[in-house]
PDB file of C-alpha atoms and ligand atoms in Angstrom:
ATOM      1  CA  MET A   1     -30.443   2.519   3.574  1.00  0.00           C
ATOM      2  CA  LEU A   2     -29.125   3.527   0.163  1.00  0.00           C
ATOM      3  CA  SER A   3     -25.539   2.835  -0.721  1.00  0.00           C
ATOM      4  CA  THR A   4     -23.953   6.238  -1.565  1.00  0.00           C
ATOM      5  CA  GLN A   5     -21.428   6.257  -4.413  1.00  0.00           C
ATOM      6  CA  ILE A   6     -18.870   8.968  -5.140  1.00  0.00           C
ATOM      7  CA  THR A   7     -18.080   9.585  -8.819  1.00  0.00           C
ATOM      8  CA  SER A   8     -16.829  12.120 -11.301  1.00  0.00           C
ATOM      9  CA  ASN A   9     -19.049  10.621 -13.990  1.00  0.00           C
ATOM     10  CA  ILE A  10     -21.721  13.218 -14.677  1.00  0.00           C
ATOM     11  CA  ASN A  11     -23.777  10.993 -16.932  1.00  0.00           C
ATOM     12  CA  LYS A  12     -24.775   8.886 -14.030  1.00  0.00           C
ATOM     13  CA  ALA A  13     -25.739  12.018 -12.117  1.00  0.00           C
ATOM     14  CA  CYS A  14     -27.799  13.233 -15.035  1.00  0.00           C
ATOM     15  CA  SER A  15     -29.747  10.004 -15.372  1.00  0.00           C
ATOM     16  CA  LEU A  16     -30.522   9.872 -11.651  1.00  0.00           C
ATOM     17  CA  LEU A  17     -31.597  13.536 -11.765  1.00  0.00           C
ATOM     18  CA  GLU A  18     -33.797  12.752 -14.750  1.00  0.00           C
ATOM     19  CA  GLN A  19     -35.440   9.946 -12.718  1.00  0.00           C
ATOM     20  CA  GLY A  20     -36.349  12.465  -9.998  1.00  0.00           C
ATOM     21  CA  GLN A  21     -33.546  11.383  -7.619  1.00  0.00           C
ATOM     22  CA  VAL A  22     -31.344  13.667  -5.403  1.00  0.00           C
ATOM     23  CA  VAL A  23     -27.649  13.927  -6.183  1.00  0.00           C
ATOM     24  CA  ALA A  24     -24.932  15.923  -4.402  1.00  0.00           C
ATOM     25  CA  ILE A  25     -23.051  18.134  -6.907  1.00  0.00           C
ATOM     26  CA  PRO A  26     -20.075  20.458  -6.601  1.00  0.00           C
ATOM     27  CA  THR A  27     -20.397  24.218  -7.079  1.00  0.00           C
ATOM     28  CA  GLU A  28     -17.726  26.818  -6.693  1.00  0.00           C
ATOM     29  CA  THR A  29     -19.162  27.936  -3.270  1.00  0.00           C
ATOM     30  CA  VAL A  30     -20.221  24.732  -1.460  1.00  0.00           C
ATOM     31  CA  TYR A  31     -21.554  21.271  -2.452  1.00  0.00           C
ATOM     32  CA  GLY A  32     -25.279  21.318  -3.245  1.00  0.00           C
ATOM     33  CA  LEU A  33     -27.992  18.724  -2.872  1.00  0.00           C
ATOM     34  CA  ALA A  34     -29.596  18.868  -6.237  1.00  0.00           C
ATOM     35  CA  ALA A  35     -32.946  17.706  -7.758  1.00  0.00           C
ATOM     36  CA  ASN A  36     -35.183  18.718 -10.604  1.00  0.00           C
ATOM     37  CA  ALA A  37     -36.586  22.094  -9.513  1.00  0.00           C
ATOM     38  CA  LEU A  38     -39.755  21.581 -11.564  1.00  0.00           C
ATOM     39  CA  ASP A  39     -40.641  18.164 -10.077  1.00  0.00           C
ATOM     40  CA  VAL A  40     -42.366  18.568  -6.690  1.00  0.00           C
ATOM     41  CA  LYS A  41     -41.712  14.919  -5.738  1.00  0.00           C
ATOM     42  CA  ALA A  42     -38.011  15.297  -6.399  1.00  0.00           C
ATOM     43  CA  VAL A  43     -37.773  18.512  -4.451  1.00  0.00           C
ATOM     44  CA  ILE A  44     -39.476  16.936  -1.459  1.00  0.00           C
ATOM     45  CA  LYS A  45     -36.663  14.347  -1.436  1.00  0.00           C
ATOM     46  CA  ILE A  46     -34.146  17.123  -0.885  1.00  0.00           C
ATOM     47  CA  PHE A  47     -35.933  18.341   2.257  1.00  0.00           C
ATOM     48  CA  GLU A  48     -36.153  14.817   3.517  1.00  0.00           C
ATOM     49  CA  ALA A  49     -32.520  14.012   2.902  1.00  0.00           C
ATOM     50  CA  LYS A  50     -31.327  17.155   4.687  1.00  0.00           C
ATOM     51  CA  ASN A  51     -34.018  17.020   7.388  1.00  0.00           C
ATOM     52  CA  ARG A  52     -34.750  20.640   6.362  1.00  0.00           C
ATOM     53  CA  PRO A  53     -37.924  22.409   7.367  1.00  0.00           C
ATOM     54  CA  PHE A  54     -40.296  23.093   4.524  1.00  0.00           C
ATOM     55  CA  PHE A  55     -40.478  26.806   5.371  1.00  0.00           C
ATOM     56  CA  ASP A  56     -36.863  27.357   4.270  1.00  0.00           C
ATOM     57  CA  PRO A  57     -36.937  27.945   0.447  1.00  0.00           C
ATOM     58  CA  LEU A  58     -34.316  26.575  -2.012  1.00  0.00           C
ATOM     59  CA  ILE A  59     -32.024  28.197  -4.623  1.00  0.00           C
ATOM     60  CA  VAL A  60     -32.730  27.273  -8.184  1.00  0.00           C
ATOM     61  CA  HIS A  61     -29.565  26.744 -10.334  1.00  0.00           C
ATOM     62  CA  LEU A  62     -29.695  27.671 -13.978  1.00  0.00           C
ATOM     63  CA  LYS A  63     -27.362  26.787 -16.828  1.00  0.00           C
ATOM     64  CA  HIS A  64     -27.144  30.280 -18.229  1.00  0.00           C
ATOM     65  CA  ALA A  65     -28.211  33.809 -17.434  1.00  0.00           C
ATOM     66  CA  SER A  66     -30.479  33.830 -20.551  1.00  0.00           C
ATOM     67  CA  GLU A  67     -32.875  31.542 -18.531  1.00  0.00           C
ATOM     68  CA  LEU A  68     -33.611  34.346 -16.090  1.00  0.00           C
ATOM     69  CA  ASP A  69     -36.764  35.445 -18.015  1.00  0.00           C
ATOM     70  CA  LYS A  70     -38.081  31.949 -17.924  1.00  0.00           C
ATOM     71  CA  TYR A  71     -38.132  31.468 -14.228  1.00  0.00           C
ATOM     72  CA  ALA A  72     -38.594  35.141 -13.012  1.00  0.00           C
ATOM     73  CA  ILE A  73     -40.961  37.906 -14.064  1.00  0.00           C
ATOM     74  CA  ASN A  74     -41.031  41.646 -13.722  1.00  0.00           C
ATOM     75  CA  ILE A  75     -37.312  41.744 -13.569  1.00  0.00           C
ATOM     76  CA  PRO A  76     -35.702  45.114 -12.555  1.00  0.00           C
ATOM     77  CA  SER A  77     -32.796  46.285 -14.681  1.00  0.00           C
ATOM     78  CA  GLN A  78     -30.387  46.069 -11.705  1.00  0.00           C
ATOM     79  CA  ALA A  79     -30.898  42.287 -11.712  1.00  0.00           C
ATOM     80  CA  TYR A  80     -29.896  42.028 -15.314  1.00  0.00           C
ATOM     81  CA  ALA A  81     -26.839  44.174 -14.635  1.00  0.00           C
ATOM     82  CA  LEU A  82     -25.847  41.961 -11.638  1.00  0.00           C
ATOM     83  CA  SER A  83     -26.409  38.748 -13.548  1.00  0.00           C
ATOM     84  CA  LYS A  84     -24.276  40.091 -16.406  1.00  0.00           C
ATOM     85  CA  ALA A  85     -21.530  41.077 -13.984  1.00  0.00           C
ATOM     86  CA  PHE A  86     -21.371  38.065 -11.708  1.00  0.00           C
ATOM     87  CA  TRP A  87     -22.833  34.972 -13.477  1.00  0.00           C
ATOM     88  CA  PRO A  88     -21.597  32.337 -13.571  1.00  0.00           C
ATOM     89  CA  GLY A  89     -20.540  32.895  -9.962  1.00  0.00           C
ATOM     90  CA  PRO A  90     -21.259  33.151  -6.210  1.00  0.00           C
ATOM     91  CA  LEU A  91     -24.320  35.517  -6.509  1.00  0.00           C
ATOM     92  CA  THR A  92     -28.010  34.529  -5.929  1.00  0.00           C
ATOM     93  CA  LEU A  93     -30.766  36.877  -7.149  1.00  0.00           C
ATOM     94  CA  VAL A  94     -34.183  36.833  -5.433  1.00  0.00           C
ATOM     95  CA  LEU A  95     -36.862  37.897  -7.925  1.00  0.00           C
ATOM     96  CA  GLN A  96     -40.583  37.556  -8.544  1.00  0.00           C
ATOM     97  CA  ARG A  97     -41.067  33.904  -9.582  1.00  0.00           C
ATOM     98  CA  SER A  98     -42.672  32.731 -12.895  1.00  0.00           C
ATOM     99  CA  ALA A  99     -45.504  30.157 -12.830  1.00  0.00           C
ATOM    100  CA  LEU A 100     -42.984  27.400 -13.766  1.00  0.00           C
ATOM    101  CA  ILE A 101     -41.534  27.382 -10.223  1.00  0.00           C
ATOM    102  CA  PRO A 102     -43.387  25.144  -7.792  1.00  0.00           C
ATOM    103  CA  ASP A 103     -44.483  26.365  -4.371  1.00  0.00           C
ATOM    104  CA  MET A 104     -42.448  23.583  -2.767  1.00  0.00           C
ATOM    105  CA  VAL A 105     -39.275  25.308  -4.010  1.00  0.00           C
ATOM    106  CA  THR A 106     -40.065  28.773  -2.667  1.00  0.00           C
ATOM    107  CA  SER A 107     -41.925  27.725   0.515  1.00  0.00           C
ATOM    108  CA  GLY A 108     -44.925  29.466  -0.872  1.00  0.00           C
ATOM    109  CA  LEU A 109     -43.137  32.805  -1.336  1.00  0.00           C
ATOM    110  CA  ASP A 110     -43.918  34.709  -4.519  1.00  0.00           C
ATOM    111  CA  THR A 111     -40.175  35.208  -5.085  1.00  0.00           C
ATOM    112  CA  VAL A 112     -37.591  32.740  -6.226  1.00  0.00           C
ATOM    113  CA  ALA A 113     -33.796  32.569  -5.596  1.00  0.00           C
ATOM    114  CA  LEU A 114     -31.875  32.002  -8.843  1.00  0.00           C
ATOM    115  CA  ARG A 115     -28.196  31.532  -9.620  1.00  0.00           C
ATOM    116  CA  VAL A 116     -25.830  30.289 -12.346  1.00  0.00           C
ATOM    117  CA  PRO A 117     -23.029  28.329 -10.728  1.00  0.00           C
ATOM    118  CA  ALA A 118     -19.462  28.615 -11.953  1.00  0.00           C
ATOM    119  CA  HIS A 119     -18.147  25.072 -11.271  1.00  0.00           C
ATOM    120  CA  PRO A 120     -17.354  23.310 -14.542  1.00  0.00           C
ATOM    121  CA  LEU A 121     -19.059  20.046 -13.472  1.00  0.00           C
ATOM    122  CA  ALA A 122     -22.242  21.834 -12.264  1.00  0.00           C
ATOM    123  CA  HIS A 123     -22.272  23.726 -15.567  1.00  0.00           C
ATOM    124  CA  GLN A 124     -21.875  20.485 -17.551  1.00  0.00           C
ATOM    125  CA  ILE A 125     -24.634  18.718 -15.555  1.00  0.00           C
ATOM    126  CA  LEU A 126     -27.062  21.701 -16.020  1.00  0.00           C
ATOM    127  CA  SER A 127     -26.198  21.802 -19.795  1.00  0.00           C
ATOM    128  CA  LEU A 128     -27.192  18.120 -20.233  1.00  0.00           C
ATOM    129  CA  LEU A 129     -30.508  18.543 -18.439  1.00  0.00           C
ATOM    130  CA  SER A 130     -33.780  20.052 -19.662  1.00  0.00           C
ATOM    131  CA  PHE A 131     -34.640  21.504 -16.271  1.00  0.00           C
ATOM    132  CA  PRO A 132     -32.961  23.687 -13.592  1.00  0.00           C
ATOM    133  CA  LEU A 133     -31.747  22.258 -10.284  1.00  0.00           C
ATOM    134  CA  ALA A 134     -33.010  23.118  -6.881  1.00  0.00           C
ATOM    135  CA  ALA A 135     -30.084  22.774  -4.482  1.00  0.00           C
ATOM    136  CA  PRO A 136     -29.467  23.781  -0.917  1.00  0.00           C
ATOM    137  CA  SER A 137     -26.021  23.204   0.607  1.00  0.00           C
ATOM    138  CA  ALA A 138     -25.533  19.462   0.970  1.00  0.00           C
ATOM    139  CA  ASN A 139     -25.305  19.406   4.772  1.00  0.00           C
ATOM    140  CA  PRO A 140     -27.834  18.128   7.308  1.00  0.00           C
ATOM    141  CA  PHE A 141     -30.010  21.108   8.343  1.00  0.00           C
ATOM    142  CA  GLY A 142     -28.164  23.487  10.714  1.00  0.00           C
ATOM    143  CA  TYR A 143     -24.703  21.993  10.256  1.00  0.00           C
ATOM    144  CA  ILE A 144     -21.648  23.444   8.468  1.00  0.00           C
ATOM    145  CA  SER A 145     -21.854  23.456   4.666  1.00  0.00           C
ATOM    146  CA  PRO A 146     -19.670  20.929   2.852  1.00  0.00           C
ATOM    147  CA  THR A 147     -16.711  21.947   0.651  1.00  0.00           C
ATOM    148  CA  THR A 148     -15.478  18.559  -0.401  1.00  0.00           C
ATOM    149  CA  ALA A 149     -17.185  15.356  -1.591  1.00  0.00           C
ATOM    150  CA  GLN A 150     -15.887  13.638   1.578  1.00  0.00           C
ATOM    151  CA  HIS A 151     -17.668  16.126   3.779  1.00  0.00           C
ATOM    152  CA  VAL A 152     -20.923  15.258   2.002  1.00  0.00           C
ATOM    153  CA  LEU A 153     -20.221  11.517   2.327  1.00  0.00           C
ATOM    154  CA  ALA A 154     -19.459  11.824   6.016  1.00  0.00           C
ATOM    155  CA  GLN A 155     -22.931  13.267   6.659  1.00  0.00           C
ATOM    156  CA  LEU A 156     -25.316  12.060   4.048  1.00  0.00           C
ATOM    157  CA  GLN A 157     -24.033   8.603   3.554  1.00  0.00           C
ATOM    158  CA  GLY A 158     -27.012   6.232   3.134  1.00  0.00           C
ATOM    159  CA  HIS A 159     -29.433   9.108   2.474  1.00  0.00           C
ATOM    160  CA  ILE A 160     -28.535   9.939  -1.144  1.00  0.00           C
ATOM    161  CA  PRO A 161     -27.521   7.589  -4.026  1.00  0.00           C
ATOM    162  CA  LEU A 162     -24.664   9.608  -5.584  1.00  0.00           C
ATOM    163  CA  ILE A 163     -22.126  12.343  -4.880  1.00  0.00           C
ATOM    164  CA  VAL A 164     -20.346  13.962  -7.862  1.00  0.00           C
ATOM    165  CA  ASP A 165     -16.759  14.749  -6.756  1.00  0.00           C
ATOM    166  CA  GLY A 166     -15.523  18.048  -8.192  1.00  0.00           C
ATOM    167  CA  GLY A 167     -12.659  18.551  -5.780  1.00  0.00           C
ATOM    168  CA  PRO A 168     -12.546  21.180  -3.005  1.00  0.00           C
ATOM    169  CA  CYS A 169     -14.796  24.222  -3.606  1.00  0.00           C
ATOM    170  CA  THR A 170     -12.710  27.227  -4.656  1.00  0.00           C
ATOM    171  CA  VAL A 171     -14.858  29.901  -2.980  1.00  0.00           C
ATOM    172  CA  GLY A 172     -15.668  27.861   0.125  1.00  0.00           C
ATOM    173  CA  VAL A 173     -18.557  29.950   1.487  1.00  0.00           C
ATOM    174  CA  GLU A 174     -22.124  30.251   0.088  1.00  0.00           C
ATOM    175  CA  SER A 175     -23.281  32.666  -2.542  1.00  0.00           C
ATOM    176  CA  THR A 176     -24.233  36.235  -1.678  1.00  0.00           C
ATOM    177  CA  ILE A 177     -28.063  36.569  -1.828  1.00  0.00           C
ATOM    178  CA  VAL A 178     -29.456  39.789  -3.206  1.00  0.00           C
ATOM    179  CA  GLN A 179     -33.056  40.677  -3.676  1.00  0.00           C
ATOM    180  CA  CYS A 180     -33.943  42.982  -6.545  1.00  0.00           C
ATOM    181  CA  THR A 181     -37.285  44.820  -6.705  1.00  0.00           C
ATOM    182  CA  HIS A 182     -38.350  47.903  -8.499  1.00  0.00           C
ATOM    183  CA  GLU A 183     -37.986  49.663  -5.100  1.00  0.00           C
ATOM    184  CA  GLY A 184     -34.369  48.774  -4.722  1.00  0.00           C
ATOM    185  CA  THR A 185     -31.634  46.169  -4.119  1.00  0.00           C
ATOM    186  CA  THR A 186     -31.104  44.449  -0.779  1.00  0.00           C
ATOM    187  CA  VAL A 187     -28.418  42.060   0.314  1.00  0.00           C
ATOM    188  CA  LEU A 188     -30.031  39.214   2.367  1.00  0.00           C
ATOM    189  CA  ARG A 189     -26.979  37.027   2.969  1.00  0.00           C
ATOM    190  CA  LEU A 190     -23.314  37.860   2.762  1.00  0.00           C
ATOM    191  CA  GLY A 191     -21.289  35.369   0.791  1.00  0.00           C
ATOM    192  CA  GLY A 192     -18.748  34.824  -2.034  1.00  0.00           C
ATOM    193  CA  THR A 193     -19.483  38.122  -3.852  1.00  0.00           C
ATOM    194  CA  SER A 194     -18.572  41.214  -1.898  1.00  0.00           C
ATOM    195  CA  VAL A 195     -21.072  44.021  -1.203  1.00  0.00           C
ATOM    196  CA  GLU A 196     -18.483  46.483  -2.499  1.00  0.00           C
ATOM    197  CA  SER A 197     -18.359  44.731  -5.914  1.00  0.00           C
ATOM    198  CA  ILE A 198     -22.171  44.616  -6.027  1.00  0.00           C
ATOM    199  CA  GLU A 199     -22.296  48.412  -5.320  1.00  0.00           C
ATOM    200  CA  ALA A 200     -19.783  48.962  -8.079  1.00  0.00           C
ATOM    201  CA  ILE A 201     -22.441  47.709 -10.511  1.00  0.00           C
ATOM    202  CA  VAL A 202     -25.760  49.040  -9.046  1.00  0.00           C
ATOM    203  CA  GLY A 203     -24.725  51.723  -6.561  1.00  0.00           C
ATOM    204  CA  LYS A 204     -25.511  51.778  -2.888  1.00  0.00           C
ATOM    205  CA  VAL A 205     -27.555  48.778  -1.645  1.00  0.00           C
ATOM    206  CA  LYS A 206     -29.337  47.989   1.547  1.00  0.00           C
ATOM    207  CA  VAL A 207     -27.960  45.184   3.672  1.00  0.00           C
ATOM    208  CA  ASN A 208     -30.556  43.333   5.684  1.00  0.00           C
ATOM    209  CA  ILE A 209     -29.025  40.218   7.212  1.00  0.00           C
ATOM    210  CA  THR A 210     -31.580  39.136   9.758  1.00  0.00           C
ATOM    211  CA  SER A 211     -31.482  35.904  11.726  1.00  0.00           C
ATOM    212  CA  SER A 212     -34.825  34.498  12.670  1.00  0.00           C
ATOM    213  CA  SER A 213     -36.431  31.189  13.274  1.00  0.00           C
ATOM    214  CA  ASN A 214     -39.152  32.044  10.854  1.00  0.00           C
ATOM    215  CA  PRO A 215     -37.111  33.059   7.786  1.00  0.00           C
ATOM    216  CA  GLN A 216     -39.660  35.019   5.873  1.00  0.00           C
ATOM    217  CA  ALA A 217     -36.955  36.239   3.496  1.00  0.00           C
ATOM    218  CA  PRO A 218     -33.320  35.275   3.828  1.00  0.00           C
ATOM    219  CA  GLY A 219     -33.938  32.200   5.924  1.00  0.00           C
ATOM    220  CA  MET A 220     -30.841  32.754   7.943  1.00  0.00           C
ATOM    221  CA  LEU A 221     -31.502  30.763  11.100  1.00  0.00           C
ATOM    222  CA  THR A 222     -29.263  31.577  14.047  1.00  0.00           C
ATOM    223  CA  THR A 223     -27.673  28.125  13.928  1.00  0.00           C
ATOM    224  CA  HIS A 224     -27.283  27.942  10.173  1.00  0.00           C
ATOM    225  CA  TYR A 225     -23.493  27.233  10.221  1.00  0.00           C
ATOM    226  CA  ALA A 226     -23.138  25.690  13.622  1.00  0.00           C
ATOM    227  CA  PRO A 227     -20.701  22.859  14.404  1.00  0.00           C
ATOM    228  CA  ARG A 228     -21.763  20.304  17.029  1.00  0.00           C
ATOM    229  CA  LYS A 229     -19.387  21.813  19.686  1.00  0.00           C
ATOM    230  CA  PRO A 230     -20.061  25.225  21.096  1.00  0.00           C
ATOM    231  CA  MET A 231     -18.307  27.842  18.958  1.00  0.00           C
ATOM    232  CA  LEU A 232     -17.497  31.293  20.445  1.00  0.00           C
ATOM    233  CA  ILE A 233     -16.674  34.246  18.287  1.00  0.00           C
ATOM    234  CA  GLY A 234     -14.621  37.236  19.644  1.00  0.00           C
ATOM    235  CA  ASN A 235     -11.269  38.292  20.815  1.00  0.00           C
ATOM    236  CA  ILE A 236      -9.255  35.039  20.979  1.00  0.00           C
ATOM    237  CA  ASP A 237      -6.944  36.046  23.898  1.00  0.00           C
ATOM    238  CA  ASP A 238      -9.914  37.044  26.016  1.00  0.00           C
ATOM    239  CA  LEU A 239     -11.844  33.930  25.181  1.00  0.00           C
ATOM    240  CA  MET A 240      -8.835  31.686  25.951  1.00  0.00           C
ATOM    241  CA  ALA A 241      -8.355  33.381  29.314  1.00  0.00           C
ATOM    242  CA  GLU A 242     -12.030  33.082  30.066  1.00  0.00           C
ATOM    243  CA  HIS A 243     -12.219  29.384  29.133  1.00  0.00           C
ATOM    244  CA  SER A 244      -8.799  28.290  30.326  1.00  0.00           C
ATOM    245  CA  SER A 245     -10.210  25.303  32.250  1.00  0.00           C
ATOM    246  CA  LYS A 246     -11.890  23.827  29.184  1.00  0.00           C
ATOM    247  CA  LYS A 247     -10.572  21.746  26.318  1.00  0.00           C
ATOM    248  CA  ILE A 248     -10.559  24.229  23.423  1.00  0.00           C
ATOM    249  CA  ALA A 249      -9.508  24.572  19.823  1.00  0.00           C
ATOM    250  CA  VAL A 250      -8.638  27.854  18.187  1.00  0.00           C
ATOM    251  CA  LEU A 251      -9.636  28.942  14.683  1.00  0.00           C
ATOM    252  CA  ALA A 252      -7.844  32.276  13.950  1.00  0.00           C
ATOM    253  CA  PHE A 253      -7.770  34.546  10.977  1.00  0.00           C
ATOM    254  CA  GLN A 254      -3.997  35.060  10.657  1.00  0.00           C
ATOM    255  CA  LYS A 255      -2.220  34.649  13.921  1.00  0.00           C
ATOM    256  CA  THR A 256      -0.869  31.322  15.223  1.00  0.00           C
ATOM    257  CA  TYR A 257      -1.874  30.195  18.776  1.00  0.00           C
ATOM    258  CA  ASN A 258       0.025  27.782  20.830  1.00  0.00           C
ATOM    259  CA  VAL A 259      -2.762  25.336  21.729  1.00  0.00           C
ATOM    260  CA  PRO A 260      -2.883  21.610  20.847  1.00  0.00           C
ATOM    261  CA  GLN A 261      -5.685  22.096  18.190  1.00  0.00           C
ATOM    262  CA  SER A 262      -5.537  25.286  16.152  1.00  0.00           C
ATOM    263  CA  ARG A 263      -5.955  26.375  12.585  1.00  0.00           C
ATOM    264  CA  VAL A 264      -5.141  29.583  10.701  1.00  0.00           C
ATOM    265  CA  LEU A 265      -7.520  30.638   8.044  1.00  0.00           C
ATOM    266  CA  SER A 266      -4.965  32.658   6.056  1.00  0.00           C
ATOM    267  CA  ALA A 267      -1.411  33.141   7.151  1.00  0.00           C
ATOM    268  CA  LYS A 268      -1.130  35.814   4.488  1.00  0.00           C
ATOM    269  CA  GLY A 269      -4.269  37.554   5.794  1.00  0.00           C
ATOM    270  CA  GLU A 270      -6.235  37.096   2.555  1.00  0.00           C
ATOM    271  CA  LEU A 271      -9.962  37.224   2.863  1.00  0.00           C
ATOM    272  CA  ASN A 272     -10.572  34.896  -0.142  1.00  0.00           C
ATOM    273  CA  GLU A 273      -8.214  32.291   1.178  1.00  0.00           C
ATOM    274  CA  ALA A 274      -9.777  32.516   4.608  1.00  0.00           C
ATOM    275  CA  ALA A 275     -13.280  32.037   3.123  1.00  0.00           C
ATOM    276  CA  GLN A 276     -12.077  28.952   1.219  1.00  0.00           C
ATOM    277  CA  ASN A 277     -10.797  27.431   4.408  1.00  0.00           C
ATOM    278  CA  LEU A 278     -13.505  28.521   6.881  1.00  0.00           C
ATOM    279  CA  PHE A 279     -16.013  25.649   6.702  1.00  0.00           C
ATOM    280  CA  SER A 280     -13.484  22.824   6.258  1.00  0.00           C
ATOM    281  CA  MET A 281     -11.443  24.022   9.261  1.00  0.00           C
ATOM    282  CA  MET A 282     -14.586  24.471  11.438  1.00  0.00           C
ATOM    283  CA  ARG A 283     -15.385  20.810  10.485  1.00  0.00           C
ATOM    284  CA  GLU A 284     -11.803  19.565  11.258  1.00  0.00           C
ATOM    285  CA  LEU A 285     -11.849  21.194  14.701  1.00  0.00           C
ATOM    286  CA  ASP A 286     -15.432  19.969  15.384  1.00  0.00           C
TER     287      ASP A 286
HETATM  288  O1  LIG B 301     -23.783  29.012  -2.614  1.00  0.00           O
HETATM  289  C1  LIG B 301     -24.905  28.671  -2.468  1.00  0.00           C
HETATM  290  O2  LIG B 301     -25.848  29.533  -2.479  1.00  0.00           O
HETATM  291  C2  LIG B 301     -25.245  27.202  -2.184  1.00  0.00           C
HETATM  292  C3  LIG B 301     -24.931  26.438  -3.451  1.00  0.00           C
HETATM  293  C4  LIG B 301     -25.241  24.939  -3.279  1.00  0.00           C
HETATM  294  O3  LIG B 301     -25.550  27.041  -4.591  1.00  0.00           O
HETATM  295  N1  LIG B 301     -26.584  27.063  -1.819  1.00  0.00           N
HETATM  296  C5  LIG B 301     -27.087  27.426  -0.595  1.00  0.00           C
HETATM  297  O4  LIG B 301     -28.393  26.998  -0.416  1.00  0.00           O
HETATM  298  O5  LIG B 301     -26.392  27.986   0.227  1.00  0.00           O
HETATM  299  P1  LIG B 301     -29.064  26.978   1.045  1.00  0.00           P
HETATM  300  O6  LIG B 301     -30.358  26.413   0.841  1.00  0.00           O
HETATM  301  O7  LIG B 301     -28.214  26.427   2.054  1.00  0.00           O
HETATM  302  O8  LIG B 301     -29.340  28.528   1.302  1.00  0.00           O
HETATM  303  C6  LIG B 301     -30.273  29.229   0.576  1.00  0.00           C
HETATM  304  C7  LIG B 301     -30.734  30.411   1.254  1.00  0.00           C
HETATM  305  C8  LIG B 301     -31.654  30.018   2.437  1.00  0.00           C
HETATM  306  O9  LIG B 301     -31.257  30.832   3.595  1.00  0.00           O
HETATM  307  C9  LIG B 301     -33.046  30.488   1.988  1.00  0.00           C
HETATM  308  O10 LIG B 301     -33.826  30.917   2.996  1.00  0.00           O
HETATM  309  C10 LIG B 301     -32.670  31.570   0.993  1.00  0.00           C
HETATM  310  O11 LIG B 301     -31.568  31.135   0.345  1.00  0.00           O
HETATM  311  N2  LIG B 301     -33.750  31.759  -0.023  1.00  0.00           N
HETATM  312  C11 LIG B 301     -34.188  30.895  -0.920  1.00  0.00           C
HETATM  313  N3  LIG B 301     -35.171  31.337  -1.616  1.00  0.00           N
HETATM  314  C12 LIG B 301     -35.411  32.600  -1.158  1.00  0.00           C
HETATM  315  C13 LIG B 301     -36.422  33.614  -1.416  1.00  0.00           C
HETATM  316  N4  LIG B 301     -37.283  33.425  -2.396  1.00  0.00           N
HETATM  317  N5  LIG B 301     -36.285  34.780  -0.765  1.00  0.00           N
HETATM  318  C14 LIG B 301     -35.353  34.939   0.192  1.00  0.00           C
HETATM  319  N6  LIG B 301     -34.452  34.062   0.532  1.00  0.00           N
HETATM  320  C15 LIG B 301     -34.469  32.876  -0.104  1.00  0.00           C
HETATM  321 MG1  LIG B 302     -27.237  25.997   3.710  1.00  0.00          MG
END
């Protein structure tokens, strides 16, 4: 067992990353489990720490949009337009990969997922390094993504040497994933950048959010965001009536429910605030 430290000292994080180690880092969306994307041995350690199947590819985090041409090829103009509009920020672009990206990162796909994170500490770490960072969300495979350093510690203690504490994530849900080809633009995962704002830049897009246990493209497994307890989604009053004999907790968008354990995502009914609270409240109730 490793002893896991929490720090806000990015120099320590950088030296571990340079040595091919895995470090949890804050991003504006969720905490990521980062390693040198160009070092296969380092990337394997991410899969091991998360217990993630090798068929689920990783997002590569870049310091700046100007690196797009280094890690992707044959880039459609829509991708440049989206990177200009939303980077740094919660948008991931899936593009044809360049030869620099190892198979281990893309699970053998000929595409790579790229994004420039907006969190100041993530940006500082990337700026100090000579390589990009492969980073999935820093949760054990299948569990809720972490939005604080404490969430990461609670689940990966003993499995990673260091967690960089950058405070609670301001977006709170993952990046939106968009695949750009010369045939068109397709949203593969909904997230911190709205489809409407993407369409404002590139016009109408396809939305293809498929859940499958063999994620050929978006890798959205059915249990991707699952807490340990069963979680039912639907009309809360109906669900409460149906499950009145059970011990339940309620997570509501705006309305307050009179049960011993409940949380309201946004009393003001604001989507961004609700997104920021979603994973941390799921975790509290779990
Ligand atoms: O906000 C985020 O995107 C966070 C932070 C840490 O950046 N990262 C994140 O990574 O959510 P992860 O690994 O939990 O989710 C990445 C998703 C997976 O569903 C994976 O299948 C998909 O991106 N993905 C990665 N490469 C892909 C590719 N080449 N084509 C299609 N989907 C891809
Ligand atoms: Mg994830």
